[in-house]
Amino acid sequence: MIRPRYILRVTLLTAVLLGLGACGFVGFPGVYKIDIEQGNLVTQDMIEQLQPGMSRRQVRFIMGSPLVEDTFQPDRWDYPYVIRNGTEIIREAQVRIFFEGDRLVNITGDYLPDWANPDSNPNNNAETDGEAEQGLGEAESDQSAD
């Protein structure tokens, strides 16, 4: 026969454990959640200081130590950054720096210097300007024919 005292203890213990478990799931209203920063804080100013051909030591001086130095990809350094408030991601950034030997060759990610940004390639602008001048020349020749 099971004693009533044992049943009461088990019921009370179960109720306490379920109550504590629910606190983490639901959360307390009005509780302040701090912003949590993880990773390396990288700014555009830091990225602009990097130049192709810099040594690893110079890059480390500007950027700081990378968060990830992969054993299987020793020529790549990763600089991830996340700031959260609870489960909400406020800001997230990723920068990857690539080396050949000891020299910086490329940068990819959310922040790019002008020399690594494909949108600001001066060769593209020259081609576009040349096409515009050619089109303008054709328009002038059409007008002179009238």
PDB file of C-alpha atoms in Angstrom:
ATOM      1  CA  MET A   1       0.000   0.000   0.000  1.00  0.00           C
ATOM      2  CA  ILE A   2       1.285   3.439  -0.959  1.00  0.00           C
ATOM      3  CA  ARG A   3       1.243   5.911   1.850  1.00  0.00           C
ATOM      4  CA  PRO A   4      -0.570   9.238   1.299  1.00  0.00           C
ATOM      5  CA  ARG A   5       2.478  11.088   2.559  1.00  0.00           C
ATOM      6  CA  TYR A   6       4.606   9.639  -0.285  1.00  0.00           C
ATOM      7  CA  ILE A   7       1.978  10.636  -2.886  1.00  0.00           C
ATOM      8  CA  LEU A   8       1.879  14.155  -1.462  1.00  0.00           C
ATOM      9  CA  ARG A   9       5.685  14.483  -1.653  1.00  0.00           C
ATOM     10  CA  VAL A  10       5.815  13.233  -5.251  1.00  0.00           C
ATOM     11  CA  THR A  11       2.965  15.533  -6.283  1.00  0.00           C
ATOM     12  CA  LEU A  12       4.551  18.535  -4.590  1.00  0.00           C
ATOM     13  CA  LEU A  13       7.980  17.801  -6.093  1.00  0.00           C
ATOM     14  CA  THR A  14       6.440  17.393  -9.572  1.00  0.00           C
ATOM     15  CA  ALA A  15       4.546  20.684  -9.220  1.00  0.00           C
ATOM     16  CA  VAL A  16       7.715  22.523  -8.154  1.00  0.00           C
ATOM     17  CA  LEU A  17       9.771  21.096 -11.037  1.00  0.00           C
ATOM     18  CA  LEU A  18       7.068  21.924 -13.591  1.00  0.00           C
ATOM     19  CA  GLY A  19       6.756  25.437 -12.174  1.00  0.00           C
ATOM     20  CA  LEU A  20      10.501  26.071 -12.386  1.00  0.00           C
ATOM     21  CA  GLY A  21      10.638  24.651 -15.900  1.00  0.00           C
ATOM     22  CA  ALA A  22       7.814  26.932 -17.024  1.00  0.00           C
ATOM     23  CA  CYS A  23       9.688  30.006 -15.766  1.00  0.00           C
ATOM     24  CA  GLY A  24      12.404  29.541 -18.388  1.00  0.00           C
ATOM     25  CA  PHE A  25       9.910  28.842 -21.172  1.00  0.00           C
ATOM     26  CA  VAL A  26       7.520  31.725 -20.572  1.00  0.00           C
ATOM     27  CA  GLY A  27       9.896  34.268 -19.075  1.00  0.00           C
ATOM     28  CA  PHE A  28       9.134  36.970 -16.596  1.00  0.00           C
ATOM     29  CA  PRO A  29       7.434  40.069 -18.016  1.00  0.00           C
ATOM     30  CA  GLY A  30       9.318  43.322 -17.588  1.00  0.00           C
ATOM     31  CA  VAL A  31      12.675  41.664 -16.967  1.00  0.00           C
ATOM     32  CA  TYR A  32      15.569  43.635 -18.478  1.00  0.00           C
ATOM     33  CA  LYS A  33      17.687  41.670 -20.935  1.00  0.00           C
ATOM     34  CA  ILE A  34      21.209  42.902 -21.552  1.00  0.00           C
ATOM     35  CA  ASP A  35      22.791  43.199 -24.977  1.00  0.00           C
ATOM     36  CA  ILE A  36      25.282  40.402 -25.510  1.00  0.00           C
ATOM     37  CA  GLU A  37      28.160  40.982 -27.920  1.00  0.00           C
ATOM     38  CA  GLN A  38      30.022  38.001 -29.317  1.00  0.00           C
ATOM     39  CA  GLY A  39      32.914  37.926 -31.723  1.00  0.00           C
ATOM     40  CA  ASN A  40      35.182  40.632 -33.093  1.00  0.00           C
ATOM     41  CA  LEU A  41      33.864  44.169 -33.473  1.00  0.00           C
ATOM     42  CA  VAL A  42      34.867  45.235 -36.993  1.00  0.00           C
ATOM     43  CA  THR A  43      34.280  48.714 -38.390  1.00  0.00           C
ATOM     44  CA  GLN A  44      34.558  50.094 -41.913  1.00  0.00           C
ATOM     45  CA  ASP A  45      37.431  52.321 -40.736  1.00  0.00           C
ATOM     46  CA  MET A  46      39.419  49.236 -39.735  1.00  0.00           C
ATOM     47  CA  ILE A  47      38.745  47.586 -43.091  1.00  0.00           C
ATOM     48  CA  GLU A  48      39.775  50.715 -45.043  1.00  0.00           C
ATOM     49  CA  GLN A  49      43.236  50.557 -43.435  1.00  0.00           C
ATOM     50  CA  LEU A  50      43.908  47.130 -44.957  1.00  0.00           C
ATOM     51  CA  GLN A  51      45.877  47.021 -48.203  1.00  0.00           C
ATOM     52  CA  PRO A  52      46.723  44.105 -50.488  1.00  0.00           C
ATOM     53  CA  GLY A  53      50.141  42.659 -49.726  1.00  0.00           C
ATOM     54  CA  MET A  54      50.062  43.416 -45.981  1.00  0.00           C
ATOM     55  CA  SER A  55      51.609  40.771 -43.752  1.00  0.00           C
ATOM     56  CA  ARG A  56      49.592  38.720 -41.282  1.00  0.00           C
ATOM     57  CA  ARG A  57      51.230  40.636 -38.463  1.00  0.00           C
ATOM     58  CA  GLN A  58      50.102  43.990 -39.888  1.00  0.00           C
ATOM     59  CA  VAL A  59      46.551  42.692 -40.406  1.00  0.00           C
ATOM     60  CA  ARG A  60      46.454  41.358 -36.843  1.00  0.00           C
ATOM     61  CA  PHE A  61      47.625  44.769 -35.562  1.00  0.00           C
ATOM     62  CA  ILE A  62      44.738  46.538 -37.340  1.00  0.00           C
ATOM     63  CA  MET A  63      41.964  43.956 -36.938  1.00  0.00           C
ATOM     64  CA  GLY A  64      42.944  42.159 -33.749  1.00  0.00           C
ATOM     65  CA  SER A  65      43.217  38.410 -33.394  1.00  0.00           C
ATOM     66  CA  PRO A  66      40.707  36.520 -35.522  1.00  0.00           C
ATOM     67  CA  LEU A  67      38.010  34.604 -33.724  1.00  0.00           C
ATOM     68  CA  VAL A  68      38.499  31.636 -36.049  1.00  0.00           C
ATOM     69  CA  GLU A  69      41.846  30.452 -37.409  1.00  0.00           C
ATOM     70  CA  ASP A  70      40.862  27.230 -39.136  1.00  0.00           C
ATOM     71  CA  THR A  71      43.423  24.437 -39.000  1.00  0.00           C
ATOM     72  CA  PHE A  72      42.248  23.102 -42.353  1.00  0.00           C
ATOM     73  CA  GLN A  73      42.265  26.532 -44.056  1.00  0.00           C
ATOM     74  CA  PRO A  74      45.307  28.333 -42.617  1.00  0.00           C
ATOM     75  CA  ASP A  75      45.114  31.079 -45.264  1.00  0.00           C
ATOM     76  CA  ARG A  76      41.691  32.295 -44.085  1.00  0.00           C
ATOM     77  CA  TRP A  77      40.827  34.313 -40.994  1.00  0.00           C
ATOM     78  CA  ASP A  78      37.210  34.796 -39.889  1.00  0.00           C
ATOM     79  CA  TYR A  79      35.916  37.777 -37.929  1.00  0.00           C
ATOM     80  CA  PRO A  80      32.252  37.102 -37.002  1.00  0.00           C
ATOM     81  CA  TYR A  81      30.273  39.539 -34.854  1.00  0.00           C
ATOM     82  CA  VAL A  82      26.792  39.254 -33.329  1.00  0.00           C
ATOM     83  CA  ILE A  83      24.973  41.493 -30.862  1.00  0.00           C
ATOM     84  CA  ARG A  84      21.791  40.091 -29.304  1.00  0.00           C
ATOM     85  CA  ASN A  85      19.162  41.165 -26.844  1.00  0.00           C
ATOM     86  CA  GLY A  86      17.772  37.898 -25.553  1.00  0.00           C
ATOM     87  CA  THR A  87      16.941  35.867 -28.651  1.00  0.00           C
ATOM     88  CA  GLU A  88      16.569  38.950 -30.900  1.00  0.00           C
ATOM     89  CA  ILE A  89      19.589  39.596 -33.152  1.00  0.00           C
ATOM     90  CA  ILE A  90      20.259  43.330 -33.269  1.00  0.00           C
ATOM     91  CA  ARG A  91      23.302  43.309 -35.549  1.00  0.00           C
ATOM     92  CA  GLU A  92      25.323  40.618 -37.261  1.00  0.00           C
ATOM     93  CA  ALA A  93      28.428  40.912 -39.426  1.00  0.00           C
ATOM     94  CA  GLN A  94      30.974  38.570 -40.970  1.00  0.00           C
ATOM     95  CA  VAL A  95      34.368  39.392 -42.494  1.00  0.00           C
ATOM     96  CA  ARG A  96      36.748  36.856 -44.031  1.00  0.00           C
ATOM     97  CA  ILE A  97      40.359  37.726 -44.808  1.00  0.00           C
ATOM     98  CA  PHE A  98      42.371  35.581 -47.235  1.00  0.00           C
ATOM     99  CA  PHE A  99      46.139  35.267 -47.469  1.00  0.00           C
ATOM    100  CA  GLU A 100      48.574  33.705 -49.890  1.00  0.00           C
ATOM    101  CA  GLY A 101      51.566  32.736 -47.820  1.00  0.00           C
ATOM    102  CA  ASP A 102      52.064  35.696 -45.497  1.00  0.00           C
ATOM    103  CA  ARG A 103      50.413  38.344 -47.710  1.00  0.00           C
ATOM    104  CA  LEU A 104      46.830  39.671 -47.730  1.00  0.00           C
ATOM    105  CA  VAL A 105      45.111  39.004 -51.068  1.00  0.00           C
ATOM    106  CA  ASN A 106      41.332  39.312 -50.572  1.00  0.00           C
ATOM    107  CA  ILE A 107      38.550  40.301 -48.192  1.00  0.00           C
ATOM    108  CA  THR A 108      34.922  39.144 -48.309  1.00  0.00           C
ATOM    109  CA  GLY A 109      31.953  39.765 -46.071  1.00  0.00           C
ATOM    110  CA  ASP A 110      29.783  42.601 -44.843  1.00  0.00           C
ATOM    111  CA  TYR A 111      32.536  45.260 -44.756  1.00  0.00           C
ATOM    112  CA  LEU A 112      34.800  45.690 -47.773  1.00  0.00           C
ATOM    113  CA  PRO A 113      37.549  48.161 -48.667  1.00  0.00           C
ATOM    114  CA  ASP A 114      37.306  49.963 -51.993  1.00  0.00           C
ATOM    115  CA  TRP A 115      39.927  47.728 -53.595  1.00  0.00           C
ATOM    116  CA  ALA A 116      37.990  44.536 -52.756  1.00  0.00           C
ATOM    117  CA  ASN A 117      34.486  45.871 -53.500  1.00  0.00           C
ATOM    118  CA  PRO A 118      33.307  44.729 -56.963  1.00  0.00           C
ATOM    119  CA  ASP A 119      30.714  47.557 -57.097  1.00  0.00           C
ATOM    120  CA  SER A 120      33.353  50.294 -56.874  1.00  0.00           C
ATOM    121  CA  ASN A 121      35.777  48.833 -59.418  1.00  0.00           C
ATOM    122  CA  PRO A 122      37.348  51.737 -61.372  1.00  0.00           C
ATOM    123  CA  ASN A 123      37.670  49.517 -64.477  1.00  0.00           C
ATOM    124  CA  ASN A 124      33.891  49.075 -64.569  1.00  0.00           C
ATOM    125  CA  ASN A 125      33.394  52.845 -64.400  1.00  0.00           C
ATOM    126  CA  ALA A 126      35.861  53.416 -67.248  1.00  0.00           C
ATOM    127  CA  GLU A 127      34.032  50.894 -69.419  1.00  0.00           C
ATOM    128  CA  THR A 128      30.694  52.493 -68.606  1.00  0.00           C
ATOM    129  CA  ASP A 129      32.054  55.990 -69.354  1.00  0.00           C
ATOM    130  CA  GLY A 130      33.472  54.768 -72.647  1.00  0.00           C
ATOM    131  CA  GLU A 131      30.156  53.242 -73.671  1.00  0.00           C
ATOM    132  CA  ALA A 132      28.363  56.455 -72.743  1.00  0.00           C
ATOM    133  CA  GLU A 133      30.770  58.536 -74.848  1.00  0.00           C
ATOM    134  CA  GLN A 134      30.359  56.125 -77.753  1.00  0.00           C
ATOM    135  CA  GLY A 135      26.559  56.368 -77.467  1.00  0.00           C
ATOM    136  CA  LEU A 136      26.836  60.178 -77.328  1.00  0.00           C
ATOM    137  CA  GLY A 137      28.985  60.177 -80.450  1.00  0.00           C
ATOM    138  CA  GLU A 138      26.370  58.108 -82.288  1.00  0.00           C
ATOM    139  CA  ALA A 139      23.614  60.507 -81.217  1.00  0.00           C
ATOM    140  CA  GLU A 140      25.638  63.518 -82.472  1.00  0.00           C
ATOM    141  CA  SER A 141      26.246  61.829 -85.826  1.00  0.00           C
ATOM    142  CA  ASP A 142      22.496  61.084 -86.113  1.00  0.00           C
ATOM    143  CA  GLN A 143      21.691  64.760 -85.475  1.00  0.00           C
ATOM    144  CA  SER A 144      24.258  65.989 -87.994  1.00  0.00           C
ATOM    145  CA  ALA A 145      22.751  63.666 -90.638  1.00  0.00           C
ATOM    146  CA  ASP A 146      19.355  65.420 -90.279  1.00  0.00           C
TER     147      ASP A 146
END
